[in-house]
PDB file of C-alpha atoms in Angstrom:
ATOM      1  CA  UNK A 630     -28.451   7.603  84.576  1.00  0.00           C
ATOM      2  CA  UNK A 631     -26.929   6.343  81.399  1.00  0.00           C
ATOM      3  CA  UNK A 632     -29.038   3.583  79.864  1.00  0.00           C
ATOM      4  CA  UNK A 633     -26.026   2.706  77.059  1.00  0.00           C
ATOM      5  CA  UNK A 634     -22.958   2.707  78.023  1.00  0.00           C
ATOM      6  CA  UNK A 635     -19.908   2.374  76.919  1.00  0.00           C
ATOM      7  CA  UNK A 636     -16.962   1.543  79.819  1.00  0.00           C
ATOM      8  CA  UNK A 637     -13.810   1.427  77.796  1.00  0.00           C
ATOM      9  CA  UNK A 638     -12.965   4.876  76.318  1.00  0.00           C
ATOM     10  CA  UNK A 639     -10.284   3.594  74.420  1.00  0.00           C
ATOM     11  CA  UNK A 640      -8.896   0.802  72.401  1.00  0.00           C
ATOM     12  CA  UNK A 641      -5.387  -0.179  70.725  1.00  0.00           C
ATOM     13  CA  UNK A 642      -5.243  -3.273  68.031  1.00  0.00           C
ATOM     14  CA  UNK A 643      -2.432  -4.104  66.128  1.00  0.00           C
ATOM     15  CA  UNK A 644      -3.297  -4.246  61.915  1.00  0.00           C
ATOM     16  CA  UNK A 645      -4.929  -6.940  60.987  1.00  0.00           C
ATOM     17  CA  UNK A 646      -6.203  -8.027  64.642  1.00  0.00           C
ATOM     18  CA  UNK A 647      -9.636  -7.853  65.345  1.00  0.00           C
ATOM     19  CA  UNK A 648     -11.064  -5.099  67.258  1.00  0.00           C
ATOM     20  CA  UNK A 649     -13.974  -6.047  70.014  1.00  0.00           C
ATOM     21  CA  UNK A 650     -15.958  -2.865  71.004  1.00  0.00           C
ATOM     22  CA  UNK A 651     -18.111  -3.724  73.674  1.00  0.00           C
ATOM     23  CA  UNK A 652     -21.399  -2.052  74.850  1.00  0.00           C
ATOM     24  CA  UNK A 653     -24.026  -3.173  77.568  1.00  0.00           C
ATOM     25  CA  UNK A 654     -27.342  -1.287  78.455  1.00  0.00           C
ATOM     26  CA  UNK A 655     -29.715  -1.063  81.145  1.00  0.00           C
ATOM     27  CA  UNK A 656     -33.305  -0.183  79.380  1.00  0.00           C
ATOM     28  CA  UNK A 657     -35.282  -3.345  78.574  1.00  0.00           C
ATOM     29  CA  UNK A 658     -37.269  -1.641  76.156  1.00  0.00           C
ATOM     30  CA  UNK A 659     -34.881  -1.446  73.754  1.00  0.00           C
ATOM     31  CA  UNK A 660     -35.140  -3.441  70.901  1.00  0.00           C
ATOM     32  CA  UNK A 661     -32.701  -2.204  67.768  1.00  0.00           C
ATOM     33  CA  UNK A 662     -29.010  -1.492  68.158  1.00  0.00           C
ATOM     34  CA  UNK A 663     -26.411   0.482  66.040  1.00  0.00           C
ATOM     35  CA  UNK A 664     -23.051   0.964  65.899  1.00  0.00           C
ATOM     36  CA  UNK A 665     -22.028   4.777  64.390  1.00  0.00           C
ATOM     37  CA  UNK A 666     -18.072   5.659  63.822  1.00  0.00           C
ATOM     38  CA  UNK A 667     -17.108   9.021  64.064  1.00  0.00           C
ATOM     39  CA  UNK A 668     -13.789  11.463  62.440  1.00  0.00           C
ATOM     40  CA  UNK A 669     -12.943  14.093  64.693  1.00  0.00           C
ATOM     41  CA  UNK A 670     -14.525  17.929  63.092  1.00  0.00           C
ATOM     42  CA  UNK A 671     -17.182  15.077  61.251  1.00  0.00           C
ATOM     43  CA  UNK A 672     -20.325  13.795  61.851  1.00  0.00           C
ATOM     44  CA  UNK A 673     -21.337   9.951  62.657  1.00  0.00           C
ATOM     45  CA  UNK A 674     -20.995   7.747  59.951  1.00  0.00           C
ATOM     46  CA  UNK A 675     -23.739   5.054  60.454  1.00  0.00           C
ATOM     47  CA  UNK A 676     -21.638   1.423  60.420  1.00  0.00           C
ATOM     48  CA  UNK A 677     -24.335  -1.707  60.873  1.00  0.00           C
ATOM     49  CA  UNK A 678     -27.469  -2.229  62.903  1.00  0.00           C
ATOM     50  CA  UNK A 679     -28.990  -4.946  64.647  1.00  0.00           C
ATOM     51  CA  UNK A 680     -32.806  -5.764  65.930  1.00  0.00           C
ATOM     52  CA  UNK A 681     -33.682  -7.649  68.627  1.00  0.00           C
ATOM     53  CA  UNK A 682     -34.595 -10.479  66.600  1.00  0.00           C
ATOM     54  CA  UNK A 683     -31.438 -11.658  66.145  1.00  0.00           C
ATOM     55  CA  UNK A 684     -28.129 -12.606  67.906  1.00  0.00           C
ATOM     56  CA  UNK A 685     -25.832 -11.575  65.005  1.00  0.00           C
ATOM     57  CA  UNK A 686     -25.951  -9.155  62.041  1.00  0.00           C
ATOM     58  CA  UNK A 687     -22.446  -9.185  59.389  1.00  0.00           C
ATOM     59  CA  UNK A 688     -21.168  -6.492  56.648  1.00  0.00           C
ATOM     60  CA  UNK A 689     -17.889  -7.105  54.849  1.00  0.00           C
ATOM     61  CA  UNK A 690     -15.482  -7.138  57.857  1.00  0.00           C
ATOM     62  CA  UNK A 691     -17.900  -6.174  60.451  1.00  0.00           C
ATOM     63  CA  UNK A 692     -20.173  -7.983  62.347  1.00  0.00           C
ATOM     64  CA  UNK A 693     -22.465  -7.033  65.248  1.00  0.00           C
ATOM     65  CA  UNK A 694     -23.006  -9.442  68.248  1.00  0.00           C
ATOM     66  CA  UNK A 695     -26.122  -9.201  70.679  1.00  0.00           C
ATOM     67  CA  UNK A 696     -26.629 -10.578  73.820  1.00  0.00           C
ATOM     68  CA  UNK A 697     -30.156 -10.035  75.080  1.00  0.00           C
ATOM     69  CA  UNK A 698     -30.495 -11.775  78.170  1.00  0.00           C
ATOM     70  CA  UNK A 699     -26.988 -10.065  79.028  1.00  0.00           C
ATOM     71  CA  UNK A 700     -28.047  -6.447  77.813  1.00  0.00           C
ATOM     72  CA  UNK A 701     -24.801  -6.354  75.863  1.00  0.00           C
ATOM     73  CA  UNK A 702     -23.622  -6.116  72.377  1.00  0.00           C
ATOM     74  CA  UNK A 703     -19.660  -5.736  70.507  1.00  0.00           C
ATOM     75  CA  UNK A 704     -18.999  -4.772  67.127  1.00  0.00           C
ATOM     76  CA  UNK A 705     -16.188  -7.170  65.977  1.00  0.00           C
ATOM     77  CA  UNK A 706     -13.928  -5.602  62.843  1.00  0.00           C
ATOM     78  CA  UNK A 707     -11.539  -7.557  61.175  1.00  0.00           C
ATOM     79  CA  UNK A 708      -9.357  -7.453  60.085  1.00  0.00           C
ATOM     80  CA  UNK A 709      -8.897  -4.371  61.752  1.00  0.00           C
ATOM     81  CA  UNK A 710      -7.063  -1.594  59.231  1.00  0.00           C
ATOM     82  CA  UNK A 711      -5.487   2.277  60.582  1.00  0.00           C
ATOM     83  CA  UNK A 712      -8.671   3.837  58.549  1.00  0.00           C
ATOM     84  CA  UNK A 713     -10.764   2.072  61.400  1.00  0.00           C
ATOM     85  CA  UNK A 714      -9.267   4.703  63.792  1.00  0.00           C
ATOM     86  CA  UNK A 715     -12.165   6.772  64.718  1.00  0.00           C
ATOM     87  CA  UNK A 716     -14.122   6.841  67.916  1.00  0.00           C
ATOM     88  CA  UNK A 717     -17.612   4.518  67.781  1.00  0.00           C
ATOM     89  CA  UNK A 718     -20.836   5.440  68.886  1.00  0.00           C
ATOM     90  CA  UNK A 719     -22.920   2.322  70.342  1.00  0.00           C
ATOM     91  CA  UNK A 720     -26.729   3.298  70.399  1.00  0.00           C
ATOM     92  CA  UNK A 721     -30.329   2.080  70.857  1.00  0.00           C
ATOM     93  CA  UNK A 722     -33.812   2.272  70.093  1.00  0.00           C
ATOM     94  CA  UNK A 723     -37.009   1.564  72.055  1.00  0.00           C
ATOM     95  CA  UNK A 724     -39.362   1.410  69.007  1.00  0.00           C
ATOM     96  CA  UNK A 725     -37.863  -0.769  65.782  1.00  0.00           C
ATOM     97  CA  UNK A 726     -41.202  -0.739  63.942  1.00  0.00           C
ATOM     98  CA  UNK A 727     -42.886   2.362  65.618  1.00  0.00           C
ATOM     99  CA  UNK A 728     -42.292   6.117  64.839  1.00  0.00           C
ATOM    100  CA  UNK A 729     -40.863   7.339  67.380  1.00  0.00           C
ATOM    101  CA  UNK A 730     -37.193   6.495  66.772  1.00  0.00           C
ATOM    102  CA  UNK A 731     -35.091   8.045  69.090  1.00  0.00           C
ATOM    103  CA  UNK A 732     -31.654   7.220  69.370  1.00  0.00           C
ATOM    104  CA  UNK A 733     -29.786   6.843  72.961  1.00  0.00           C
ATOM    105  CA  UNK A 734     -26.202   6.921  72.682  1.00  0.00           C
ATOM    106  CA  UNK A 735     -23.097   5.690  74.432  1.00  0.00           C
ATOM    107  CA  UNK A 736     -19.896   8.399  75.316  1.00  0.00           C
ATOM    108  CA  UNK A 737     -17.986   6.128  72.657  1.00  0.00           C
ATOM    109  CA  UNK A 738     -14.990   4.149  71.958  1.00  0.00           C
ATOM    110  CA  UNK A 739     -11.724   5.448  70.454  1.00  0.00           C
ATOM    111  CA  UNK A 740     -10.041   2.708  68.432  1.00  0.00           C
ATOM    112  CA  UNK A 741      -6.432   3.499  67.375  1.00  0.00           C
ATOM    113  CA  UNK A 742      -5.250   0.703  64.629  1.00  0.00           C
ATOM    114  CA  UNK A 743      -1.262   0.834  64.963  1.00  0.00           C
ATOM    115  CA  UNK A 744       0.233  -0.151  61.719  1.00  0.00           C
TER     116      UNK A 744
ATOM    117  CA  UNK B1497     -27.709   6.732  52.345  1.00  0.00           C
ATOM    118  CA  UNK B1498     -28.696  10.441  53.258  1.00  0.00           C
ATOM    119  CA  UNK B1499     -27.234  13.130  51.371  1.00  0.00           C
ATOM    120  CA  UNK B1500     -27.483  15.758  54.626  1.00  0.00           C
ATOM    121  CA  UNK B1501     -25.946  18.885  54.304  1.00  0.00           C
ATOM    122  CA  UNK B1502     -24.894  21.547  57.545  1.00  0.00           C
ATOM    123  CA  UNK B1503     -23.533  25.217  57.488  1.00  0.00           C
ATOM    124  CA  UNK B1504     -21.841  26.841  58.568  1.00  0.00           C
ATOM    125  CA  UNK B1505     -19.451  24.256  59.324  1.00  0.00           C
ATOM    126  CA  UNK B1506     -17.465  26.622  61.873  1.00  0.00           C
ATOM    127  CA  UNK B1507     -18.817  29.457  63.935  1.00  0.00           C
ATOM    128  CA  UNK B1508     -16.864  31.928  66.157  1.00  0.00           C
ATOM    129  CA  UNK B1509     -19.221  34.369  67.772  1.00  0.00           C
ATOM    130  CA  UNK B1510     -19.430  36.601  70.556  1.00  0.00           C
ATOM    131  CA  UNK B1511     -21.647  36.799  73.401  1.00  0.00           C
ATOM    132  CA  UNK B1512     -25.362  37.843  72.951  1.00  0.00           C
ATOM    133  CA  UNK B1513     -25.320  37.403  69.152  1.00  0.00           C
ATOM    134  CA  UNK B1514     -28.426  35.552  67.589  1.00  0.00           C
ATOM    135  CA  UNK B1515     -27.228  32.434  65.442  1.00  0.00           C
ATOM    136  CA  UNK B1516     -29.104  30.011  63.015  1.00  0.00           C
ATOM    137  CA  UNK B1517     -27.465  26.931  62.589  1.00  0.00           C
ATOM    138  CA  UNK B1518     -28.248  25.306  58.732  1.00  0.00           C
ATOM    139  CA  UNK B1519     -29.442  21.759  58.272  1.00  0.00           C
ATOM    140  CA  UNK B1520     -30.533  20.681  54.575  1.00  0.00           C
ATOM    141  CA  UNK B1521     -31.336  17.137  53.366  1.00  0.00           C
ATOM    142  CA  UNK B1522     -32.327  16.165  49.883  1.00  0.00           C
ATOM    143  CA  UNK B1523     -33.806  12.661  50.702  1.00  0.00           C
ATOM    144  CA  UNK B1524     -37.425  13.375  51.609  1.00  0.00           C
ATOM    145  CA  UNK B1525     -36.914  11.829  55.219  1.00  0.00           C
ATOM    146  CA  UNK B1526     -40.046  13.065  57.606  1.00  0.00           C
ATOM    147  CA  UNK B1527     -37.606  12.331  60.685  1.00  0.00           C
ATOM    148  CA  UNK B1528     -34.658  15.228  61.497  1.00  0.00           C
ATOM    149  CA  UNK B1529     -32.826  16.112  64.858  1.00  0.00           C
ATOM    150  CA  UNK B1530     -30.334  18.032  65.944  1.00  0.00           C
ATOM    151  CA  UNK B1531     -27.940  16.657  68.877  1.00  0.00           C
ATOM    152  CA  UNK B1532     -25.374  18.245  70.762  1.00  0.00           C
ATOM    153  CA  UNK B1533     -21.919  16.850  71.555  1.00  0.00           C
ATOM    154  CA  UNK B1534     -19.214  17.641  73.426  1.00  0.00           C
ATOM    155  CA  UNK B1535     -15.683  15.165  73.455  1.00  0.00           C
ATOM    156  CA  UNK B1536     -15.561  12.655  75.197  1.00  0.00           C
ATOM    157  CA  UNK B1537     -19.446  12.674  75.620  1.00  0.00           C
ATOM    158  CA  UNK B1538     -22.501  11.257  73.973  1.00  0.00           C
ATOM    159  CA  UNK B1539     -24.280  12.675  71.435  1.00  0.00           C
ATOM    160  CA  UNK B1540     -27.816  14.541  73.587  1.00  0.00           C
ATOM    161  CA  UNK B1541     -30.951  14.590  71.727  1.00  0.00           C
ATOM    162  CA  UNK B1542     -31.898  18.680  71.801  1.00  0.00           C
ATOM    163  CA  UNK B1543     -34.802  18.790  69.253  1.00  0.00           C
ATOM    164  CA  UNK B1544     -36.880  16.332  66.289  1.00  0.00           C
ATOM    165  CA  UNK B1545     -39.541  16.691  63.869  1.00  0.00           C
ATOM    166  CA  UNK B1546     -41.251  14.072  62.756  1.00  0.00           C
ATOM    167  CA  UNK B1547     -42.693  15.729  59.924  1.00  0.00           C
ATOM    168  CA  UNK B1548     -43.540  19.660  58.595  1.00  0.00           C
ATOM    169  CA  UNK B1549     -44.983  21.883  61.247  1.00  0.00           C
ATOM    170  CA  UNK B1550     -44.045  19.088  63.826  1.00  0.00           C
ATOM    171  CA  UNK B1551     -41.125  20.099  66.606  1.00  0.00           C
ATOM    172  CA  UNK B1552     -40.736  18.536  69.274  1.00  0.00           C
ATOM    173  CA  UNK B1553     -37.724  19.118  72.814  1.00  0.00           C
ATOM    174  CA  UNK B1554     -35.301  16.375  73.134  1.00  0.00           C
ATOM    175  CA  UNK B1555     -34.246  14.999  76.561  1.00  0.00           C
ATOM    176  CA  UNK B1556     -31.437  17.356  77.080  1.00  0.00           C
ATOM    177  CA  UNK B1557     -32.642  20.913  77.674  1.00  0.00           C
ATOM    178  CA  UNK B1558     -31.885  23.777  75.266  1.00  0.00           C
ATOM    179  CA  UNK B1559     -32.062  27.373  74.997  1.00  0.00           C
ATOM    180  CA  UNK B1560     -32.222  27.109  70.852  1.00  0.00           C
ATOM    181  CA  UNK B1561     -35.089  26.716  69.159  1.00  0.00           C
ATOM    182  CA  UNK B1562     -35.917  25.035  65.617  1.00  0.00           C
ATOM    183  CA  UNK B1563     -38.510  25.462  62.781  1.00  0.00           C
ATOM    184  CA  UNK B1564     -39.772  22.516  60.638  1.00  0.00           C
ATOM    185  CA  UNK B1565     -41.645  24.866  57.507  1.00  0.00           C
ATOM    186  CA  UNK B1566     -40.489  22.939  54.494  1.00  0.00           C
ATOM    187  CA  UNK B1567     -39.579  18.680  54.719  1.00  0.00           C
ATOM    188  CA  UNK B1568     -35.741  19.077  54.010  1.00  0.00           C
ATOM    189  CA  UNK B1569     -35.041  22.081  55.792  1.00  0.00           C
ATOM    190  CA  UNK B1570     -34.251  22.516  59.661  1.00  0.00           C
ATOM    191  CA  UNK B1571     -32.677  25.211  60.978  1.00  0.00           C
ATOM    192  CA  UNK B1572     -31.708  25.741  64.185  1.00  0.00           C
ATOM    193  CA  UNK B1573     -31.774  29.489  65.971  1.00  0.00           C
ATOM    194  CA  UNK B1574     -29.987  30.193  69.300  1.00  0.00           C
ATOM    195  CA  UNK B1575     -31.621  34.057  70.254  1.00  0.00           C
ATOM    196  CA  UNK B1576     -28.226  35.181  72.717  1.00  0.00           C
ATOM    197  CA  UNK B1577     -25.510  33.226  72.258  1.00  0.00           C
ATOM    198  CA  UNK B1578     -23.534  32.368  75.308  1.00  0.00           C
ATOM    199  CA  UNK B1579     -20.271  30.876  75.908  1.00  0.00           C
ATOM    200  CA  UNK B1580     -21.835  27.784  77.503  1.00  0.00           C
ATOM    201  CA  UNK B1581     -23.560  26.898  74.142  1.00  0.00           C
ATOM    202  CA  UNK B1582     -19.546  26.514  72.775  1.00  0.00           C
ATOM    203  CA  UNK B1583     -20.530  22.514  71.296  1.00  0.00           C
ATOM    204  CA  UNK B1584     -20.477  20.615  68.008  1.00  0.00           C
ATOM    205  CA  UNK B1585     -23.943  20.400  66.588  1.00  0.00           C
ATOM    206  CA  UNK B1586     -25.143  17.428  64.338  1.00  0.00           C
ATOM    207  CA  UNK B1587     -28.292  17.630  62.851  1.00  0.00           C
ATOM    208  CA  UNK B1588     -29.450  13.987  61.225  1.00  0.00           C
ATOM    209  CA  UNK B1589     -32.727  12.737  59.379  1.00  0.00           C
ATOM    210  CA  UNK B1590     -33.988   9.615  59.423  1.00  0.00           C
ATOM    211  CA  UNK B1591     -36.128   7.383  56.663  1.00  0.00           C
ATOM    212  CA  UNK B1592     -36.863   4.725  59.483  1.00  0.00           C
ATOM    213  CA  UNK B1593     -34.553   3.657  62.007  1.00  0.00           C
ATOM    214  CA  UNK B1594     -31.038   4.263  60.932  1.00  0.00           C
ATOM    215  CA  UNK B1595     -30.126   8.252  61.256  1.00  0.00           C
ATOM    216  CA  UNK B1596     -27.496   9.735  58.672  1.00  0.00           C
ATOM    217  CA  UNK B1597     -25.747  12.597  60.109  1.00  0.00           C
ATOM    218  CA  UNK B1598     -24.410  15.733  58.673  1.00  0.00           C
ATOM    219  CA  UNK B1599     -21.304  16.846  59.188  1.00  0.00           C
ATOM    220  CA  UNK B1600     -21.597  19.335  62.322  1.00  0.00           C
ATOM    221  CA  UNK B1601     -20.835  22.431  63.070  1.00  0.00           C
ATOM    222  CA  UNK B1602     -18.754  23.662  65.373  1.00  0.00           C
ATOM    223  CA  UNK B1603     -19.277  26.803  67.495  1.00  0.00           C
ATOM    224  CA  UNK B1604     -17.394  28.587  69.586  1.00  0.00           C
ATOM    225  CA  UNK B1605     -18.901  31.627  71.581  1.00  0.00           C
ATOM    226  CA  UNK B1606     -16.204  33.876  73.085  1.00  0.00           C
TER     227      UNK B1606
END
């Protein structure tokens, strides 16, 4: 049973759009949220993170959204660029301040950024 | 941000052969996994250490086994290789919350 997931497998923006990746999840435990982004042959590139504390965390042109009582949270990028094409990881944690951080992640998103 | 280091980066290898895949960090993190992905898939916890001498199974069952004996080293041994273990590996470490990945490795096992 996935407890992240992440329904759309793809996604195609025109450059300079924004791009709305969208992830929900099912385990009320969890209480901190990241977004990875991932080259093929490479391995995750962390992006931005978000705790459960808040309802909105931004970095330069990309800003995380949380919805608690829906279980759902979208990375927003804009404007979007054709170096954002890359598939992204959504993932969770049940323990923000505790030790045992485990990560759950999401099948991912591939964004393609047409020029 | 974690300077994490994996080798070898590709691996070809036939059946019943005993690999050890690499995983180096030079940030001091306790925290390191390893994860297994396949595309189109998410990335499945195999193995973390939270610290030396501390190993611990992930939630998706593995035949490979790892060794925690020094803080920025954590390799990761498969005894008989089999061609259902073909997979990109990504080992990460972790100061906190965030994990940094490496950069994988890919193996192949004909």
């Amino acid at each position: 049973d996935q407890q992240v997931k992440q329904n759309s497998p793809s996604l195609s923006v025109q450059e300079g759009r924004i791009s709305i990746l969208n992830c929900d999840y099912t385990n009320s435990m969890f209480d901190y949220f990241l977004w990875y982004k991932k080259y093929p042959a490479e391995g995750p590139t962390f992006l931005i993170s978000i705790s459960s504390i808040k309802d909105k965390n931004e970095d330069g042109r990309f800003t995380v959204f949380l919805n608690k009582s829906a279980k759902h949270l979208s990375l927003h990028i804009v404007p979007s660029q054709p170096g954002d094409s890359a598939v992204y990881f959504c993932a969770a944690s049940a323990s923000f301040t505790g030790a045992n951080s485990k990560l759950t992640f999401g099948k991912g998103i591939t964004l393609s950024v047409r020029p | 941000e974690a300077d994490i280091y994996q080798t070898p980066r590709y691996l070809v290898i036939g059946t019943g052969k005993k690999i050890t895949l690499e995983c180096s960090q030079t940030m001091g993190h306790d925290k390191m996994y390893w994860y297994q992905q396949d595309p189109g898939m998410e990335l499945h916890l195999i193995h973390y250490s939270y610290g030396v001498n501390s190993t611990e199974k992930g939630d998706l069952s593995s035949e490979s086994t790892v060794s925690r004996i020094r803080t920025e080293h954590f390799p990761l041994t498969l005894e008989s290789a089999r061609p259902s273990h073909t997979s990109q590996y990504l080992c990460a470490s972790s100061p906190k919350n965030e994990q940094y990945f490496g950069p994988g490795t890919r193996l192949t096992v004909t």
